Amino acid sequence: SGYVIPIKSVVASRNYFLRASSVAQGGMDQLCQELVACVTKILDPQCPQTERAASYQTIEDFKERSPQCLLCGFQLAREQAPVVRHFGLQLLEHFVRYRWNSLKKVERKEFTLQLLQHMSFVSSGAHCR
């Protein structure tokens, strides 16, 4: 059987900018770990094709439907492993590309502020420590 994230178990809130403190951090950490496990399976040539395909579909479903896409994107973009950091940035890019128009003006401003904070974090080299 394929590896599937229980997307329905993710907090079903329209507010994309819930602060990490308002979401059970353990749940967010676990969700991010499950996404990283999916990415790892996709990149593992030893993993059976059916599992890789299921992991790919899980990630695509998450990107399309999860209200936690931005929070996971920002959290994963702060990781030390380059593949994980890249995946976090891909989540952010996907959200901007395909879900930007669904955001309210206030949410767009919040995203911009969070992205600037992330850029400051990366430029300080803190993600490498």
Tab-separated table of N, CA, C and O in Angstrom:
chain	number	residue	atom	x	y	z
A	1	SER	N	0.839	-1.193	0.000
A	1	SER	CA	0.000	0.000	0.000
A	1	SER	C	0.868	1.234	0.000
A	1	SER	O	1.955	1.228	0.554
A	2	GLY	N	0.372	2.314	-0.605
A	2	GLY	CA	1.133	3.552	-0.718
A	2	GLY	C	1.125	4.360	0.560
A	2	GLY	O	0.316	4.160	1.451
A	3	TYR	N	2.030	5.265	0.650
A	3	TYR	CA	2.164	6.151	1.785
A	3	TYR	C	1.284	7.361	1.555
A	3	TYR	O	1.452	8.076	0.589
A	4	VAL	N	0.293	7.567	2.421
A	4	VAL	CA	-0.645	8.658	2.212
A	4	VAL	C	-0.761	9.485	3.479
A	4	VAL	O	-0.947	8.951	4.568
A	5	ILE	N	-0.645	10.797	3.338
A	5	ILE	CA	-0.838	11.707	4.460
A	5	ILE	C	-2.332	11.875	4.677
A	5	ILE	O	-3.069	12.139	3.735
A	6	PRO	N	-2.807	11.730	5.899
A	6	PRO	CA	-4.234	11.923	6.158
A	6	PRO	C	-4.590	13.404	6.105
A	6	PRO	O	-4.684	14.070	7.127
A	7	ILE	N	-4.770	13.904	4.890
A	7	ILE	CA	-5.003	15.333	4.690
A	7	ILE	C	-6.221	15.817	5.459
A	7	ILE	O	-6.243	16.926	5.960
A	8	LYS	N	-7.236	14.981	5.597
A	8	LYS	CA	-8.428	15.391	6.331
A	8	LYS	C	-8.129	15.649	7.796
A	8	LYS	O	-8.875	16.326	8.474
A	9	SER	N	-7.031	15.094	8.297
A	9	SER	CA	-6.686	15.306	9.700
A	9	SER	C	-5.989	16.648	9.911
A	9	SER	O	-5.811	17.086	11.032
A	10	VAL	N	-5.600	17.299	8.814
A	10	VAL	CA	-4.960	18.602	8.907
A	10	VAL	C	-6.022	19.635	9.277
A	10	VAL	O	-7.162	19.545	8.849
A	11	VAL	N	-5.655	20.597	10.077
A	11	VAL	CA	-6.600	21.636	10.485
A	11	VAL	C	-7.239	22.250	9.247
A	11	VAL	O	-6.548	22.762	8.374
A	12	ALA	N	-8.552	22.199	9.164
A	12	ALA	CA	-9.274	22.665	7.973
A	12	ALA	C	-9.722	24.107	8.167
A	12	ALA	O	-10.895	24.402	8.299
A	13	SER	N	-8.787	25.004	8.157
A	13	SER	CA	-9.078	26.420	8.327
A	13	SER	C	-8.779	27.169	7.040
A	13	SER	O	-7.829	26.871	6.351
A	14	ARG	N	-9.586	28.144	6.712
A	14	ARG	CA	-9.370	28.967	5.518
A	14	ARG	C	-8.208	29.919	5.742
A	14	ARG	O	-7.583	30.392	4.824
A	15	ASN	N	-7.886	30.225	6.998
A	15	ASN	CA	-6.828	31.174	7.307
A	15	ASN	C	-5.470	30.522	7.063
A	15	ASN	O	-5.018	29.693	7.828
A	16	TYR	N	-4.813	30.922	5.975
A	16	TYR	CA	-3.529	30.337	5.593
A	16	TYR	C	-2.399	30.793	6.505
A	16	TYR	O	-1.328	30.239	6.469
A	17	PHE	N	-2.627	31.814	7.294
A	17	PHE	CA	-1.552	32.410	8.069
A	17	PHE	C	-1.723	32.213	9.557
A	17	PHE	O	-1.384	33.070	10.339
A	18	LEU	N	-2.251	31.073	9.954
A	18	LEU	CA	-2.278	30.744	11.362
A	18	LEU	C	-0.840	30.721	11.848
A	18	LEU	O	0.029	30.161	11.196
A	19	ARG	N	-0.588	31.323	12.937
A	19	ARG	CA	0.759	31.292	13.495
A	19	ARG	C	1.069	29.876	13.961
A	19	ARG	O	0.180	29.129	14.335
A	20	ALA	N	2.310	29.522	13.932
A	20	ALA	CA	2.704	28.176	14.357
A	20	ALA	C	2.214	27.901	15.774
A	20	ALA	O	1.874	26.781	16.109
A	21	SER	N	2.164	28.932	16.624
A	21	SER	CA	1.721	28.728	17.994
A	21	SER	C	0.239	28.410	18.067
A	21	SER	O	-0.219	27.809	19.023
A	22	SER	N	-0.544	28.803	17.048
A	22	SER	CA	-1.970	28.529	17.080
A	22	SER	C	-2.306	27.174	16.483
A	22	SER	O	-3.422	26.719	16.556
A	23	VAL	N	-1.339	26.519	15.881
A	23	VAL	CA	-1.497	25.165	15.364
A	23	VAL	C	-0.679	24.272	16.283
A	23	VAL	O	0.422	24.638	16.667
A	24	ALA	N	-1.195	23.151	16.643
A	24	ALA	CA	-0.432	22.252	17.501
A	24	ALA	C	0.912	21.979	16.825
A	24	ALA	O	0.971	21.351	15.779
A	25	GLN	N	1.989	22.487	17.412
A	25	GLN	CA	3.300	22.392	16.780
A	25	GLN	C	3.705	20.943	16.543
A	25	GLN	O	4.294	20.624	15.531
A	26	GLY	N	3.359	20.069	17.459
A	26	GLY	CA	3.673	18.656	17.258
A	26	GLY	C	2.999	18.118	16.016
A	26	GLY	O	3.590	17.347	15.259
A	27	GLY	N	1.762	18.540	15.776
A	27	GLY	CA	1.040	18.119	14.578
A	27	GLY	C	1.674	18.675	13.324
A	27	GLY	O	1.771	17.980	12.309
A	28	MET	N	2.123	19.923	13.387
A	28	MET	CA	2.781	20.538	12.236
A	28	MET	C	4.114	19.863	11.971
A	28	MET	O	4.451	19.577	10.827
A	29	ASP	N	4.854	19.578	13.025
A	29	ASP	CA	6.138	18.877	12.856
A	29	ASP	C	5.924	17.507	12.230
A	29	ASP	O	6.652	17.117	11.321
A	30	GLN	N	4.914	16.793	12.702
A	30	GLN	CA	4.638	15.462	12.162
A	30	GLN	C	4.218	15.557	10.703
A	30	GLN	O	4.655	14.765	9.875
A	31	LEU	N	3.377	16.535	10.384
A	31	LEU	CA	2.943	16.712	9.001
A	31	LEU	C	4.143	16.988	8.101
A	31	LEU	O	4.284	16.389	7.030
A	32	CYS	N	5.043	17.863	8.544
A	32	CYS	CA	6.243	18.167	7.761
A	32	CYS	C	7.134	16.939	7.619
A	32	CYS	O	7.692	16.696	6.544
A	33	GLN	N	7.250	16.149	8.681
A	33	GLN	CA	8.052	14.923	8.606
A	33	GLN	C	7.462	13.937	7.606
A	33	GLN	O	8.197	13.267	6.874
A	34	GLU	N	6.129	13.856	7.570
A	34	GLU	CA	5.475	12.964	6.608
A	34	GLU	C	5.723	13.437	5.175
A	34	GLU	O	5.942	12.623	4.277
A	35	LEU	N	5.710	14.753	4.972
A	35	LEU	CA	6.000	15.285	3.639
A	35	LEU	C	7.438	14.992	3.239
A	35	LEU	O	7.711	14.613	2.099
A	36	VAL	N	8.361	15.160	4.178
A	36	VAL	CA	9.771	14.864	3.906
A	36	VAL	C	9.939	13.382	3.582
A	36	VAL	O	10.701	13.017	2.673
A	37	ALA	N	9.215	12.518	4.277
A	37	ALA	CA	9.281	11.083	3.980
A	37	ALA	C	8.797	10.812	2.557
A	37	ALA	O	9.373	9.986	1.851
A	38	CYS	N	7.769	11.530	2.131
A	38	CYS	CA	7.279	11.374	0.753
A	38	CYS	C	8.341	11.813	-0.254
A	38	CYS	O	8.584	11.124	-1.249
A	39	VAL	N	8.966	12.951	0.000
A	39	VAL	CA	10.016	13.447	-0.901
A	39	VAL	C	11.163	12.444	-0.949
A	39	VAL	O	11.701	12.145	-2.018
A	40	THR	N	11.529	11.911	0.203
A	40	THR	CA	12.609	10.933	0.272
A	40	THR	C	12.281	9.694	-0.563
A	40	THR	O	13.132	9.183	-1.298
A	41	LYS	N	11.031	9.233	-0.471
A	41	LYS	CA	10.627	8.066	-1.271
A	41	LYS	C	10.683	8.377	-2.759
A	41	LYS	O	11.114	7.546	-3.558
A	42	ILE	N	10.244	9.562	-3.140
A	42	ILE	CA	10.239	9.940	-4.557
A	42	ILE	C	11.656	9.934	-5.124
A	42	ILE	O	11.887	9.511	-6.256
A	43	LEU	N	12.621	10.367	-4.331
A	43	LEU	CA	14.000	10.477	-4.793
A	43	LEU	C	14.814	9.199	-4.623
A	43	LEU	O	15.947	9.126	-5.099
A	44	ASP	N	14.245	8.199	-3.961
A	44	ASP	CA	14.957	6.954	-3.699
A	44	ASP	C	14.774	5.974	-4.855
A	44	ASP	O	13.676	5.449	-5.065
A	45	PRO	N	15.837	5.698	-5.616
A	45	PRO	CA	15.697	4.781	-6.748
A	45	PRO	C	15.405	3.340	-6.315
A	45	PRO	O	14.923	2.537	-7.112
A	46	GLN	N	15.665	3.008	-5.058
A	46	GLN	CA	15.395	1.666	-4.545
A	46	GLN	C	13.925	1.465	-4.154
A	46	GLN	O	13.485	0.338	-3.959
A	47	CYS	N	13.204	2.560	-4.037
A	47	CYS	CA	11.796	2.505	-3.630
A	47	CYS	C	10.947	2.010	-4.812
A	47	CYS	O	11.146	2.458	-5.946
A	48	PRO	N	9.995	1.103	-4.567
A	48	PRO	CA	9.140	0.629	-5.666
A	48	PRO	C	8.376	1.771	-6.328
A	48	PRO	O	7.972	2.732	-5.663
A	49	GLN	N	8.179	1.656	-7.618
A	49	GLN	CA	7.514	2.704	-8.393
A	49	GLN	C	6.119	3.025	-7.845
A	49	GLN	O	5.711	4.183	-7.832
A	50	THR	N	5.387	2.029	-7.376
A	50	THR	CA	4.039	2.284	-6.860
A	50	THR	C	4.078	3.180	-5.623
A	50	THR	O	3.240	4.068	-5.474
A	51	GLU	N	5.064	2.966	-4.752
A	51	GLU	CA	5.206	3.805	-3.562
A	51	GLU	C	5.643	5.215	-3.942
A	51	GLU	O	5.192	6.198	-3.342
A	52	ARG	N	6.543	5.299	-4.911
A	52	ARG	CA	6.977	6.627	-5.363
A	52	ARG	C	5.814	7.390	-5.971
A	52	ARG	O	5.626	8.586	-5.711
A	53	ALA	N	4.997	6.712	-6.770
A	53	ALA	CA	3.837	7.358	-7.385
A	53	ALA	C	2.827	7.787	-6.329
A	53	ALA	O	2.255	8.883	-6.412
A	54	ALA	N	2.606	6.944	-5.324
A	54	ALA	CA	1.673	7.296	-4.245
A	54	ALA	C	2.192	8.498	-3.456
A	54	ALA	O	1.414	9.398	-3.088
A	55	SER	N	3.493	8.535	-3.211
A	55	SER	CA	4.087	9.669	-2.494
A	55	SER	C	3.957	10.950	-3.313
A	55	SER	O	3.640	12.014	-2.777
A	56	TYR	N	4.196	10.841	-4.604
A	56	TYR	CA	4.052	11.999	-5.487
A	56	TYR	C	2.612	12.523	-5.455
A	56	TYR	O	2.381	13.725	-5.327
A	57	GLN	N	1.654	11.617	-5.534
A	57	GLN	CA	0.246	12.029	-5.523
A	57	GLN	C	-0.136	12.663	-4.183
A	57	GLN	O	-0.883	13.630	-4.140
A	58	THR	N	0.397	12.125	-3.105
A	58	THR	CA	0.147	12.686	-1.777
A	58	THR	C	0.639	14.126	-1.705
A	58	THR	O	-0.060	15.012	-1.210
A	59	ILE	N	1.839	14.359	-2.212
A	59	ILE	CA	2.396	15.719	-2.200
A	59	ILE	C	1.564	16.649	-3.065
A	59	ILE	O	1.267	17.785	-2.672
A	60	GLU	N	1.160	16.193	-4.233
A	60	GLU	CA	0.340	17.034	-5.118
A	60	GLU	C	-1.003	17.361	-4.464
A	60	GLU	O	-1.463	18.503	-4.529
A	61	ASP	N	-1.625	16.374	-3.827
A	61	ASP	CA	-2.890	16.623	-3.122
A	61	ASP	C	-2.702	17.632	-2.004
A	61	ASP	O	-3.525	18.522	-1.794
A	62	PHE	N	-1.605	17.492	-1.271
A	62	PHE	CA	-1.311	18.420	-0.184
A	62	PHE	C	-1.162	19.841	-0.716
A	62	PHE	O	-1.731	20.783	-0.175
A	63	LYS	N	-0.383	19.999	-1.790
A	63	LYS	CA	-0.161	21.331	-2.360
A	63	LYS	C	-1.475	21.956	-2.822
A	63	LYS	O	-1.679	23.159	-2.662
A	64	GLU	N	-2.355	21.167	-3.385
A	64	GLU	CA	-3.612	21.685	-3.926
A	64	GLU	C	-4.646	21.992	-2.857
A	64	GLU	O	-5.417	22.936	-3.008
A	65	ARG	N	-4.685	21.198	-1.789
A	65	ARG	CA	-5.830	21.266	-0.881
A	65	ARG	C	-5.539	21.722	0.537
A	65	ARG	O	-6.444	22.184	1.217
A	66	SER	N	-4.339	21.545	1.010
A	66	SER	CA	-4.095	21.783	2.430
A	66	SER	C	-3.986	23.262	2.766
A	66	SER	O	-3.226	24.001	2.141
A	67	PRO	N	-4.721	23.689	3.798
A	67	PRO	CA	-4.572	25.067	4.270
A	67	PRO	C	-3.246	25.277	4.997
A	67	PRO	O	-2.861	26.399	5.276
A	68	GLN	N	-2.524	24.191	5.285
A	68	GLN	CA	-1.238	24.288	5.983
A	68	GLN	C	-0.052	24.350	5.026
A	68	GLN	O	1.094	24.288	5.460
A	69	CYS	N	-0.329	24.486	3.745
A	69	CYS	CA	0.723	24.492	2.732
A	69	CYS	C	1.773	25.575	3.016
A	69	CYS	O	2.975	25.314	2.947
A	70	LEU	N	1.329	26.767	3.346
A	70	LEU	CA	2.285	27.848	3.603
A	70	LEU	C	3.097	27.604	4.862
A	70	LEU	O	4.315	27.796	4.867
A	71	LEU	N	2.431	27.190	5.943
A	71	LEU	CA	3.165	26.952	7.183
A	71	LEU	C	4.220	25.867	7.000
A	71	LEU	O	5.353	26.025	7.446
A	72	CYS	N	3.844	24.786	6.342
A	72	CYS	CA	4.823	23.718	6.075
A	72	CYS	C	5.926	24.225	5.156
A	72	CYS	O	7.100	23.913	5.356
A	73	GLY	N	5.556	25.008	4.151
A	73	GLY	CA	6.554	25.550	3.235
A	73	GLY	C	7.591	26.377	3.960
A	73	GLY	O	8.803	26.198	3.761
A	74	PHE	N	7.129	27.291	4.811
A	74	PHE	CA	8.070	28.126	5.553
A	74	PHE	C	8.905	27.294	6.526
A	74	PHE	O	10.110	27.511	6.670
A	75	GLN	N	8.282	26.333	7.190
A	75	GLN	CA	9.021	25.503	8.151
A	75	GLN	C	10.089	24.673	7.444
A	75	GLN	O	11.233	24.607	7.890
A	76	LEU	N	9.722	24.049	6.332
A	76	LEU	CA	10.681	23.210	5.612
A	76	LEU	C	11.768	24.041	4.927
A	76	LEU	O	12.897	23.578	4.773
A	77	ALA	N	11.450	25.259	4.536
A	77	ALA	CA	12.441	26.122	3.887
A	77	ALA	C	13.532	26.572	4.856
A	77	ALA	O	14.564	27.082	4.441
A	78	ARG	N	13.334	26.346	6.155
A	78	ARG	CA	14.336	26.700	7.163
A	78	ARG	C	15.232	25.518	7.537
A	78	ARG	O	16.123	25.642	8.358
A	79	GLU	N	14.990	24.364	6.950
A	79	GLU	CA	15.760	23.159	7.289
A	79	GLU	C	17.178	23.233	6.728
A	79	GLU	O	17.450	23.974	5.796
A	80	GLN	N	18.063	22.408	7.297
A	80	GLN	CA	19.447	22.401	6.850
A	80	GLN	C	19.670	21.565	5.602
A	80	GLN	O	20.517	21.888	4.791
A	81	ALA	N	18.921	20.499	5.450
A	81	ALA	CA	19.116	19.623	4.291
A	81	ALA	C	18.649	20.346	3.020
A	81	ALA	O	17.503	20.793	2.950
A	82	PRO	N	19.524	20.490	2.038
A	82	PRO	CA	19.167	21.229	0.824
A	82	PRO	C	17.915	20.712	0.111
A	82	PRO	O	17.108	21.500	-0.364
A	83	VAL	N	17.729	19.404	0.067
A	83	VAL	CA	16.558	18.839	-0.616
A	83	VAL	C	15.279	19.257	0.110
A	83	VAL	O	14.284	19.619	-0.518
A	84	VAL	N	15.317	19.242	1.432
A	84	VAL	CA	14.143	19.622	2.227
A	84	VAL	C	13.876	21.118	2.077
A	84	VAL	O	12.734	21.540	1.902
A	85	ARG	N	14.933	21.909	2.128
A	85	ARG	CA	14.789	23.354	1.951
A	85	ARG	C	14.190	23.657	0.581
A	85	ARG	O	13.280	24.485	0.450
A	86	HIS	N	14.678	22.988	-0.441
A	86	HIS	CA	14.174	23.187	-1.795
A	86	HIS	C	12.692	22.812	-1.887
A	86	HIS	O	11.901	23.536	-2.502
A	87	PHE	N	12.313	21.713	-1.262
A	87	PHE	CA	10.913	21.308	-1.273
A	87	PHE	C	10.036	22.345	-0.578
A	87	PHE	O	8.947	22.676	-1.056
A	88	GLY	N	10.495	22.885	0.545
A	88	GLY	CA	9.741	23.936	1.238
A	88	GLY	C	9.526	25.140	0.335
A	88	GLY	O	8.423	25.708	0.274
A	89	LEU	N	10.561	25.518	-0.378
A	89	LEU	CA	10.439	26.647	-1.314
A	89	LEU	C	9.504	26.305	-2.470
A	89	LEU	O	8.769	27.172	-2.960
A	90	GLN	N	9.491	25.045	-2.894
A	90	GLN	CA	8.556	24.631	-3.937
A	90	GLN	C	7.105	24.752	-3.459
A	90	GLN	O	6.229	25.141	-4.235
A	91	LEU	N	6.866	24.422	-2.179
A	91	LEU	CA	5.516	24.585	-1.628
A	91	LEU	C	5.095	26.054	-1.675
A	91	LEU	O	3.963	26.377	-2.056
A	92	LEU	N	6.006	26.939	-1.301
A	92	LEU	CA	5.703	28.368	-1.327
A	92	LEU	C	5.453	28.848	-2.755
A	92	LEU	O	4.503	29.596	-3.010
A	93	GLU	N	6.293	28.407	-3.675
A	93	GLU	CA	6.130	28.801	-5.069
A	93	GLU	C	4.785	28.314	-5.620
A	93	GLU	O	4.074	29.063	-6.295
A	94	HIS	N	4.436	27.089	-5.335
A	94	HIS	CA	3.170	26.535	-5.815
A	94	HIS	C	2.001	27.345	-5.267
A	94	HIS	O	1.050	27.661	-5.993
A	95	PHE	N	2.086	27.686	-3.989
A	95	PHE	CA	0.999	28.447	-3.383
A	95	PHE	C	0.839	29.802	-4.072
A	95	PHE	O	-0.270	30.213	-4.399
A	96	VAL	N	1.938	30.488	-4.290
A	96	VAL	CA	1.878	31.797	-4.941
A	96	VAL	C	1.367	31.655	-6.372
A	96	VAL	O	0.501	32.417	-6.813
A	97	ARG	N	1.847	30.676	-7.067
A	97	ARG	CA	1.482	30.504	-8.470
A	97	ARG	C	0.013	30.134	-8.662
A	97	ARG	O	-0.645	30.648	-9.561
A	98	TYR	N	-0.501	29.244	-7.825
A	98	TYR	CA	-1.831	28.698	-8.085
A	98	TYR	C	-2.917	29.111	-7.097
A	98	TYR	O	-4.098	28.907	-7.376
A	99	ARG	N	-2.537	29.661	-5.942
A	99	ARG	CA	-3.551	29.998	-4.942
A	99	ARG	C	-3.520	31.461	-4.516
A	99	ARG	O	-4.275	31.874	-3.645
A	100	TRP	N	-2.645	32.240	-5.130
A	100	TRP	CA	-2.491	33.647	-4.762
A	100	TRP	C	-3.795	34.425	-4.884
A	100	TRP	O	-4.138	35.215	-4.009
A	101	ASN	N	-4.527	34.214	-5.953
A	101	ASN	CA	-5.765	34.970	-6.178
A	101	ASN	C	-6.858	34.648	-5.176
A	101	ASN	O	-7.819	35.407	-5.052
A	102	SER	N	-6.725	33.553	-4.461
A	102	SER	CA	-7.723	33.212	-3.445
A	102	SER	C	-7.445	33.920	-2.116
A	102	SER	O	-8.262	33.861	-1.206
A	103	LEU	N	-6.302	34.586	-2.013
A	103	LEU	CA	-5.951	35.289	-0.779
A	103	LEU	C	-6.605	36.658	-0.714
A	103	LEU	O	-6.767	37.340	-1.727
A	104	LYS	N	-6.927	37.057	0.500
A	104	LYS	CA	-7.405	38.418	0.732
A	104	LYS	C	-6.185	39.334	0.745
A	104	LYS	O	-5.048	38.882	0.892
A	105	LYS	N	-6.430	40.624	0.604
A	105	LYS	CA	-5.340	41.602	0.578
A	105	LYS	C	-4.478	41.508	1.850
A	105	LYS	O	-3.247	41.553	1.782
A	106	VAL	N	-5.121	41.348	2.993
A	106	VAL	CA	-4.395	41.245	4.263
A	106	VAL	C	-3.519	39.999	4.281
A	106	VAL	O	-2.378	40.030	4.754
A	107	GLU	N	-4.029	38.892	3.733
A	107	GLU	CA	-3.256	37.651	3.694
A	107	GLU	C	-2.061	37.783	2.754
A	107	GLU	O	-0.984	37.254	3.037
A	108	ARG	N	-2.235	38.483	1.655
A	108	ARG	CA	-1.113	38.703	0.734
A	108	ARG	C	-0.015	39.517	1.418
A	108	ARG	O	1.170	39.239	1.259
A	109	LYS	N	-0.434	40.513	2.165
A	109	LYS	CA	0.540	41.338	2.880
A	109	LYS	C	1.274	40.504	3.940
A	109	LYS	O	2.493	40.604	4.071
A	110	GLU	N	0.536	39.665	4.654
A	110	GLU	CA	1.146	38.795	5.666
A	110	GLU	C	2.147	37.838	5.022
A	110	GLU	O	3.235	37.627	5.535
A	111	PHE	N	1.783	37.267	3.878
A	111	PHE	CA	2.699	36.372	3.174
A	111	PHE	C	3.968	37.115	2.797
A	111	PHE	O	5.082	36.609	2.993
A	112	THR	N	3.813	38.308	2.261
A	112	THR	CA	4.968	39.107	1.850
A	112	THR	C	5.885	39.371	3.043
A	112	THR	O	7.106	39.232	2.938
A	113	LEU	N	5.302	39.731	4.193
A	113	LEU	CA	6.105	39.980	5.387
A	113	LEU	C	6.835	38.722	5.848
A	113	LEU	O	8.017	38.770	6.192
A	114	GLN	N	6.128	37.585	5.836
A	114	GLN	CA	6.770	36.331	6.242
A	114	GLN	C	7.892	35.951	5.278
A	114	GLN	O	8.930	35.448	5.696
A	115	LEU	N	7.682	36.190	3.992
A	115	LEU	CA	8.709	35.870	3.003
A	115	LEU	C	9.938	36.762	3.204
A	115	LEU	O	11.076	36.286	3.133
A	116	LEU	N	9.721	38.023	3.488
A	116	LEU	CA	10.854	38.916	3.762
A	116	LEU	C	11.610	38.483	5.018
A	116	LEU	O	12.847	38.534	5.052
A	117	GLN	N	10.868	38.048	6.038
A	117	GLN	CA	11.525	37.540	7.249
A	117	GLN	C	12.348	36.296	6.920
A	117	GLN	O	13.463	36.133	7.418
A	118	HIS	N	11.794	35.439	6.085
A	118	HIS	CA	12.535	34.230	5.694
A	118	HIS	C	13.804	34.598	4.923
A	118	HIS	O	14.866	34.026	5.155
A	119	MET	N	13.691	35.550	4.018
A	119	MET	CA	14.860	35.976	3.244
A	119	MET	C	15.927	36.557	4.164
A	119	MET	O	17.120	36.313	3.966
A	120	SER	N	15.507	37.290	5.178
A	120	SER	CA	16.445	37.844	6.149
A	120	SER	C	17.127	36.718	6.924
A	120	SER	O	18.343	36.740	7.156
A	121	PHE	N	16.346	35.711	7.304
A	121	PHE	CA	16.863	34.547	8.009
A	121	PHE	C	17.923	33.826	7.175
A	121	PHE	O	19.001	33.491	7.643
A	122	VAL	N	17.624	33.622	5.903
A	122	VAL	CA	18.555	32.918	5.005
A	122	VAL	C	19.797	33.758	4.757
A	122	VAL	O	20.920	33.252	4.804
A	123	SER	N	19.617	35.043	4.526
A	123	SER	CA	20.783	35.882	4.230
A	123	SER	C	21.698	36.032	5.436
A	123	SER	O	22.887	36.291	5.277
A	124	SER	N	21.159	35.841	6.647
A	124	SER	CA	22.002	35.922	7.843
A	124	SER	C	22.843	34.649	8.028
A	124	SER	O	23.741	34.620	8.860
A	125	GLY	N	22.504	33.611	7.261
A	125	GLY	CA	23.233	32.353	7.378
A	125	GLY	C	22.766	31.495	8.536
A	125	GLY	O	23.353	30.457	8.818
A	126	ALA	N	21.684	31.892	9.201
A	126	ALA	CA	21.194	31.160	10.373
A	126	ALA	C	20.741	29.744	10.017
A	126	ALA	O	20.796	28.850	10.852
A	127	HIS	N	20.302	29.532	8.791
A	127	HIS	CA	19.830	28.199	8.395
A	127	HIS	C	20.978	27.199	8.277
A	127	HIS	O	20.750	26.001	8.197
A	128	CYS	N	22.213	27.683	8.253
A	128	CYS	CA	23.379	26.802	8.102
A	128	CYS	C	23.976	26.370	9.426
A	128	CYS	O	24.927	25.617	9.462
A	129	ARG	N	23.459	26.881	10.510
A	129	ARG	CA	24.052	26.597	11.828
A	129	ARG	C	23.531	25.329	12.420
A	129	ARG	O	22.551	24.812	12.220
